[in-house]
Amino acid sequence: MDKSFSPHAIEQRIYAAWEAQRAFAPRGHGQPFCIVIPPPNVTGTLHMGHAFQDTIMDALTRYHRMRGFDTLWQPGTDHAGIATQMVVERQLNAAGKSRLELGRTAFVERVWQWKEESGGVISRQMRRLGASVDWSRERFTMDEGLSRAVIDVFVRLYREGLVYRGKRLVNWDPVLKTALSDLEVAAQEEPGHLWHIRYPLTDGGGALTVATTRPETLLGDAAVAVHPDDERYRALIGRKLRLPLTEREIPIIADAYVDPAFGSGCVKITPAHDFNDYEVGQRHGLPLINIFTPEAALNEAAPPAYRGLDRFEARKRVLADLETSGLLEKTEDHKLTVPRGDRTGAVLEPLLTDQWFVKIQPLADPAIRAVEDGRIRFIPEQWSKVYFDWMRNIKDWCISRQLWWGHRIPAWYDEAGKHYVGLDEADARRVHGLPADLPLRQDEDVLDTWFSSALWPFSTLGWPADTLELRTFYPTSVLVTGFDIIFFWVARMIMLGLKFAGDVPFREVYVHGLIRDHDGQKMSKSKGNVIDPLDIVDGISLADLLAKRTTGLMQPQMGPAIEKATRKQFPEGIAAFGTDALRLTFASLATQSRDLRFDMARVDSYRNFCNKLWNAARFVLMNVEGANLTEDGAQYSLADRWIGAQCNAMLARVAQGFAEYRLDAVVNALYEFIWNDYCDWYVELAKAVLNAPGATGDAGEPEPANAPGQPAPSALPGVSEAAHRGTRLTLVRTLETALRALHPIAPFVTEELWQRVAPAAGRAEPEAGASIMQAPFPQSAAVDADSVRDMRWVMDFILGVRQIRGEMDIAPARKLDVLLQNANAEDRRRLAEHGLYLTRLAGVHPPRLLEQGENAPIAAIALVGELQVLVPMAGLIDPAAELTRLAKRRSRADGDLKKISGKLGNTEFLANAPPEVVAKDQARAAELRTEIAQLDRQCARVEALRAQ
RNA sequence: GCGCGCUUAGCUCAGCGGUAGAGCAUCACCUUGACAUGGUGGGGGUCAGUGGUUCGAUCCCACUAGCGCGCACCA
């Protein structure tokens, strides 16, 4: 075995072996456990958030698989309509071509090509991350089967009246020239202006002043509204205004929507270009005057002078013209929220167009109930509130997109523009009784990608066919997702799952936080702070990292700043940490926090942890190879029993952590057990046994003869051949158990080590080729409390001596003489039974009990309960230093005692606190008093020595 | 405006009605035969502030301050 762990030497080989064994497929029996992956964009790449999420899902999947569940982690990708179309269009533009030139068929073909080219990236990344998804079941939202499910759902909803077509005001992206759903609008506060404009009354009696942030829309005004109770304007209601820059007359109307306190109390009403105004217009029967083209330039409805101008150009022109005609009263600075497309960043325009909608209320109601009555549980619970808030105020969902890449809407139009919906054209004709020769053309639009994603938990399992997978794995067990897509995806899956698959799509929704960079910033290409998870696995040079972060920027002027920040944070690039270290880091971040800062130092510590584990295994294998490991008659020492107890406690914590989706707790339990308990203590204790002279005649360090009447270490139990066997068995079995427990989080290093350790532990035949991922997950058993108590004594003894050594600067190699004073029967028993550990781990000669009446020499002192451990100072210890040390101990004990005495002196405390709490404090107080008394005595003695 | 979250060691974060924890960083000693990606020991916190509930509050409640997020917005 290598002296240190090198991840890249094993990871890809191991993953390939798993795949070759088809180890990720459901086993076909046992209780089902299923997670569907939140499908990433097929042409994208995995970012840190994906890697984090995949780590969680893989850990859950491997954990359940090992526990004997029939486990399916369903992989796949979605077609990401807008994002993908944008990418391919950009490619075309770069080549001097356009989508329109190419035509729809050729363009879509081109997108498919791009999908084929780039679609493998994600699956390669997932493989490198160790994801145990069932690749044989990989799905894509545009697959034939899933497409069929999409069309099926659309048609069924349509036939039930839950999908309808209508001319409505929708959020329009003038760059993409498509409608968007409400959710795809990112409202952003931006500085702007409030322009006050005079609208003259037609009958000459002055003017009303309206305030607007969008003066160009006045060309589409249909009225000016005032509040019905506003005394200032009451008399004017019903009179007419001459709309500036146009020849039109518009009425003054009264509507309670108007806030009399804002601006002048008069509002221009533009029903075709503002959602609120649209409502007002509906109430008052106002005309809808659409003045914009799909590109958001002014159309024929505008006066000739403005036609063809872009909206922002038009704004300038309108303002200039108003100024000229003296109608612009004033201009104020004003902050306003601007709706922008979340993909393009373009200012969105409310635009009147024909679109398809899902009538959502009938779907939302059962979906709300499913969470209310606990059929679906959010973890953490608080997210259900967010879900309810949105669901209870839900609006109809605009599902049509004016794109080419996606599921084309299964509706056909005759020449009169009447639509017919069907599974395909023939179905539409049949259902609607249309003659075969009636010319029909299919709707040009495609469906929102989220419409197909909403079906993911059942469409991937074969729906609408009644498949075995669907029956086995639906409802799925848990959905693992970020809170940013609760509305987009989670809510819609619940609605459509209940509607079409007859049950909730998942029992639990585990909502995790978002991975941010070291400074708490969201990672994004434009900020230049993204990290490719594989660059942490494999490492990357500074030059390559800089290149990755600064090429292809939308805003190239950001380049130098990004370069500077990157050089500062990663002066030497990123080291290769391996997948396991990265996964351990991700798991340790899986707290309940919403924002998770990614800290490279954590990865470093988990890389070290993997190396620690590696070396522990190396040690164990060195010690068990060729050794007799038969169990019969093996004797188990205190340390053997103790590590078993610790292991059981760890397994209980791990099980609880998984049950609560607290992978940070899982990692902590494993880390602490493996490093602190197993490596720092148990392995050292085992060395004490294995290196002691034993019945097998193992080479052991000869211990000096002990004082008469004292038990000699070589005569202690724990060094017989049977005890050696017990220790070797415990070493290897505990390690083997720990490997299985760690496997869901750190799959590679555990597999590699398990292949060598398991046979020695009697777990697997060397030739069987079994994988740790199919071994049973270790179950916790009762903890042996006696062993924990005795071990506590041993540890306190050792720690006490080490502390003296550390604080007195005594070289570790120097063996110390130790005398024991005030030992009770229990101390004597423990010394007799476990003395071997003390000599080795504390670096002392066998401790000698002071005879009755024997004078103790001046010594540094460590307290183990009542027992005093004396390290004679002669020639070793500086009295002044010892006094300092003692004073420090004393003041600490004194502080503690004061606190506890205060409590115990309080009669209310004695009367009200639970008896066990009082008893515990009393015991603690007694302990502290003893300790202080001993320290005082010791101080006095050292003082006396110094005074001599 | 409505809703939610956060504030604990220098940094990143756990925690919890009953003696404040981890990793990293830091200081001292140690090339000990699994591991210097290591070992041993040490230092470091009025748990944001105020008030309340309680025998007891870092933890529960209220308010305040600061930071952040979501939703909805007055043109």
Coordinates of N, CA, C and O in Angstrom, one line a residue, chain A residues 81 93 157 185 243 384 414 430 470 533 597 671 734 815 877-878 895:
Chain A
G81 N -35.6 24.8 -22.6 CA -36.0 25.5 -23.8 C -35.3 26.8 -24.1 O -34.6 27.0 -25.1
N93 N -25.3 33.1 -34.6 CA -25.0 34.5 -34.8 C -23.5 34.7 -35.0 O -23.0 35.5 -35.8
L157 N -55.7 17.9 -19.9 CA -56.1 19.1 -19.2 C -57.0 20.0 -20.1 O -58.0 20.5 -19.6
V185 N -40.0 36.2 -14.2 CA -39.7 37.7 -14.1 C -38.9 38.0 -12.9 O -39.3 37.6 -11.8
L243 N -55.4 63.9 -25.3 CA -54.2 63.1 -25.0 C -53.0 63.8 -25.8 O -53.1 63.9 -27.0
S384 N -42.7 24.7 4.0 CA -44.1 24.5 3.7 C -44.8 25.8 3.7 O -45.8 26.1 2.9
D414 N -57.7 25.9 -38.2 CA -58.2 26.0 -39.6 C -57.9 27.4 -40.1 O -57.4 28.2 -39.4
R430 N -60.0 13.5 -35.9 CA -61.0 12.5 -35.5 C -61.9 13.0 -34.4 O -63.1 13.0 -34.5
L470 N -43.3 2.3 -12.4 CA -44.3 3.2 -11.9 C -45.0 2.7 -10.6 O -45.1 3.3 -9.6
P533 N -16.7 21.8 -10.0 CA -16.4 20.8 -9.0 C -15.3 19.8 -9.3 O -14.5 19.4 -8.5
R597 N -21.6 28.6 2.7 CA -20.3 29.2 2.1 C -19.4 28.0 1.9 O -19.1 27.3 2.8
Y671 N -16.4 11.3 11.3 CA -15.0 12.0 11.4 C -14.5 11.8 12.8 O -13.4 11.4 13.1
T734 N -13.6 -3.4 13.4 CA -14.1 -2.0 13.6 C -13.8 -1.1 12.4 O -14.6 -0.4 12.0
K815 N 10.8 8.7 29.3 CA 9.9 8.0 30.1 C 9.9 8.5 31.5 O 10.9 8.8 32.1
I877 N 11.3 19.2 36.5 CA 10.2 20.2 36.5 C 10.7 21.4 37.3 O 11.2 21.3 38.4
D878 N 10.4 22.5 36.6 CA 10.7 23.8 37.3 C 9.6 24.1 38.2 O 8.4 24.2 37.8
G895 N -13.6 28.9 39.6 CA -14.6 29.6 38.9 C -15.8 28.7 38.7 O -17.0 29.1 39.0

